[in-house]
Amino acid sequence: MVKPTPTSLKKIDNRTLGILWDDGHESLFDTTYLRENCTCANCLDEWTGERKIMPGQLPKTVTPIAIDSVGQYGLTIRWSDGHSTGIYTYEHLRKLCQCPSCRR
Ligand SMILES: [Zn+2]
Ligand SMILES: [Zn+2]
C-alpha cells in the first residue's frame, strides 16, 4: 500500500486543521479530535492500548500552537495546554480522517 504524505497543511481556523495529501485527498481535522487521538505514552496506555483521554474531557480551548514535521513520516503538534510529546505519523493521521469516503 502506498503511504500517503501531506503536501500542505493549513490552519482553517483555531479548531480545524486541513491537510492536503499527495494523492489529492483532503482531510479536515477537528483539532480536539486530534488531541484526543494522541498516541504518546501520556495519552495512550502502551500495554493495554487504552486511551487515557476520554472524548469530551478536554477543554475546547486546547488548540495547536505549533506544528512541526518529524523526519519524513509524521508531525508533532505543540498544544496550548503544554502537551507536545505525541507524534502523529502520516499513516495514523490518514486513518483519523473523518471525511465521508474515509469513514465508510
Ligand atoms: Zn499525548
Ligand atoms: Zn478522508
mmCIF file of C-alpha atoms and ligand atoms in Angstrom:
data_model
loop_
_atom_site.group_PDB
_atom_site.id
_atom_site.type_symbol
_atom_site.label_atom_id
_atom_site.label_comp_id
_atom_site.label_asym_id
_atom_site.label_seq_id
_atom_site.Cartn_x
_atom_site.Cartn_y
_atom_site.Cartn_z
ATOM 1 C CA MET A 1 0.000 0.000 0.000
ATOM 2 C CA VAL A 2 1.219 3.456 -0.838
ATOM 3 C CA LYS A 3 1.811 5.630 2.165
ATOM 4 C CA PRO A 4 0.142 8.982 1.826
ATOM 5 C CA THR A 5 2.198 12.072 2.546
ATOM 6 C CA PRO A 6 0.812 15.539 3.146
ATOM 7 C CA THR A 7 1.733 18.117 0.550
ATOM 8 C CA SER A 8 0.388 21.000 2.554
ATOM 9 C CA LEU A 9 -1.006 21.832 5.945
ATOM 10 C CA LYS A 10 -3.289 24.714 6.538
ATOM 11 C CA LYS A 11 -4.941 26.143 9.540
ATOM 12 C CA ILE A 12 -8.570 26.609 8.554
ATOM 13 C CA ASP A 13 -9.421 28.167 11.891
ATOM 14 C CA ASN A 14 -8.399 27.684 15.527
ATOM 15 C CA ARG A 15 -10.242 24.408 15.721
ATOM 16 C CA THR A 16 -9.723 22.969 12.266
ATOM 17 C CA LEU A 17 -6.568 21.729 10.595
ATOM 18 C CA GLY A 18 -6.614 20.978 6.894
ATOM 19 C CA ILE A 19 -4.235 18.512 5.287
ATOM 20 C CA LEU A 20 -3.837 18.087 1.553
ATOM 21 C CA TRP A 21 -2.341 14.705 0.640
ATOM 22 C CA ASP A 22 -0.122 13.800 -2.288
ATOM 23 C CA ASP A 23 -2.853 11.558 -3.693
ATOM 24 C CA GLY A 24 -5.145 14.567 -3.955
ATOM 25 C CA HIS A 25 -7.209 13.729 -0.892
ATOM 26 C CA GLU A 26 -8.066 16.497 1.515
ATOM 27 C CA SER A 27 -8.703 15.968 5.219
ATOM 28 C CA LEU A 28 -10.200 18.378 7.684
ATOM 29 C CA PHE A 29 -9.391 17.596 11.291
ATOM 30 C CA ASP A 30 -11.110 18.869 14.345
ATOM 31 C CA THR A 31 -8.100 19.762 16.493
ATOM 32 C CA THR A 32 -9.738 18.473 19.687
ATOM 33 C CA TYR A 33 -10.243 15.156 17.943
ATOM 34 C CA LEU A 34 -6.554 15.062 17.034
ATOM 35 C CA ARG A 35 -5.570 15.832 20.604
ATOM 36 C CA GLU A 36 -7.805 13.035 21.870
ATOM 37 C CA ASN A 37 -6.136 10.654 19.450
ATOM 38 C CA CYS A 38 -2.592 11.445 20.508
ATOM 39 C CA THR A 39 -0.603 8.217 20.734
ATOM 40 C CA CYS A 40 2.104 9.266 23.188
ATOM 41 C CA ALA A 41 2.632 7.352 26.443
ATOM 42 C CA ASN A 42 0.789 10.034 28.384
ATOM 43 C CA CYS A 43 -2.345 9.727 26.323
ATOM 44 C CA LEU A 44 -2.372 6.062 25.395
ATOM 45 C CA ASP A 45 -1.519 3.160 27.681
ATOM 46 C CA GLU A 46 1.308 1.300 25.960
ATOM 47 C CA TRP A 47 0.350 -2.034 27.482
ATOM 48 C CA THR A 48 -3.402 -2.097 27.196
ATOM 49 C CA GLY A 49 -3.793 0.278 24.246
ATOM 50 C CA GLU A 50 -6.338 2.073 26.368
ATOM 51 C CA ARG A 51 -6.822 5.756 25.786
ATOM 52 C CA LYS A 52 -6.286 7.929 28.818
ATOM 53 C CA ILE A 53 -8.214 10.892 27.469
ATOM 54 C CA MET A 54 -11.932 10.419 27.216
ATOM 55 C CA PRO A 55 -13.799 12.148 24.411
ATOM 56 C CA GLY A 56 -15.235 15.398 25.682
ATOM 57 C CA GLN A 57 -12.825 15.539 28.602
ATOM 58 C CA LEU A 58 -10.553 18.152 27.077
ATOM 59 C CA PRO A 59 -11.451 21.803 27.127
ATOM 60 C CA LYS A 60 -12.393 23.079 23.674
ATOM 61 C CA THR A 61 -9.860 25.823 24.220
ATOM 62 C CA VAL A 62 -6.954 23.415 23.709
ATOM 63 C CA THR A 63 -5.623 24.281 20.265
ATOM 64 C CA PRO A 64 -2.372 23.653 18.379
ATOM 65 C CA ILE A 65 0.147 26.449 18.712
ATOM 66 C CA ALA A 66 2.871 24.902 16.556
ATOM 67 C CA ILE A 67 3.112 22.044 14.113
ATOM 68 C CA ASP A 68 6.459 20.598 13.090
ATOM 69 C CA SER A 69 7.328 17.732 10.815
ATOM 70 C CA VAL A 70 9.284 14.762 12.136
ATOM 71 C CA GLY A 71 11.567 13.276 9.508
ATOM 72 C CA GLN A 72 9.619 12.003 6.532
ATOM 73 C CA TYR A 73 6.954 10.143 8.405
ATOM 74 C CA GLY A 74 4.941 12.354 10.671
ATOM 75 C CA LEU A 75 4.448 15.531 12.597
ATOM 76 C CA THR A 76 4.350 16.783 16.134
ATOM 77 C CA ILE A 77 1.821 19.218 17.457
ATOM 78 C CA ARG A 78 2.520 21.589 20.304
ATOM 79 C CA TRP A 79 -0.720 22.285 22.126
ATOM 80 C CA SER A 80 -1.849 25.295 24.081
ATOM 81 C CA ASP A 81 -2.067 23.164 27.245
ATOM 82 C CA GLY A 82 1.667 22.468 27.017
ATOM 83 C CA HIS A 83 1.357 18.960 25.633
ATOM 84 C CA SER A 84 3.844 18.175 22.872
ATOM 85 C CA THR A 85 5.064 14.595 23.254
ATOM 86 C CA GLY A 86 2.824 12.986 20.671
ATOM 87 C CA ILE A 87 3.974 12.077 17.185
ATOM 88 C CA TYR A 88 1.265 11.825 14.567
ATOM 89 C CA THR A 89 2.530 9.596 11.818
ATOM 90 C CA TYR A 90 1.058 10.326 8.408
ATOM 91 C CA GLU A 91 -0.395 6.848 8.386
ATOM 92 C CA HIS A 92 -2.151 7.458 11.691
ATOM 93 C CA LEU A 93 -3.374 10.864 10.566
ATOM 94 C CA ARG A 94 -4.815 9.484 7.385
ATOM 95 C CA LYS A 95 -6.701 6.881 9.397
ATOM 96 C CA LEU A 96 -8.122 9.642 11.548
ATOM 97 C CA CYS A 97 -9.642 11.374 8.534
ATOM 98 C CA GLN A 98 -13.318 11.864 9.168
ATOM 99 C CA CYS A 99 -14.492 12.603 5.655
ATOM 100 C CA PRO A 100 -17.365 10.517 4.282
ATOM 101 C CA SER A 101 -15.195 8.442 1.948
ATOM 102 C CA CYS A 102 -12.674 7.504 4.677
ATOM 103 C CA ARG A 103 -15.317 6.694 7.272
ATOM 104 C CA ARG A 104 -17.031 4.240 5.006
HETATM 105 ZN ZN ZN B 1 -0.138 12.703 24.114
HETATM 106 ZN ZN ZN B 2 -10.731 11.310 4.024
#
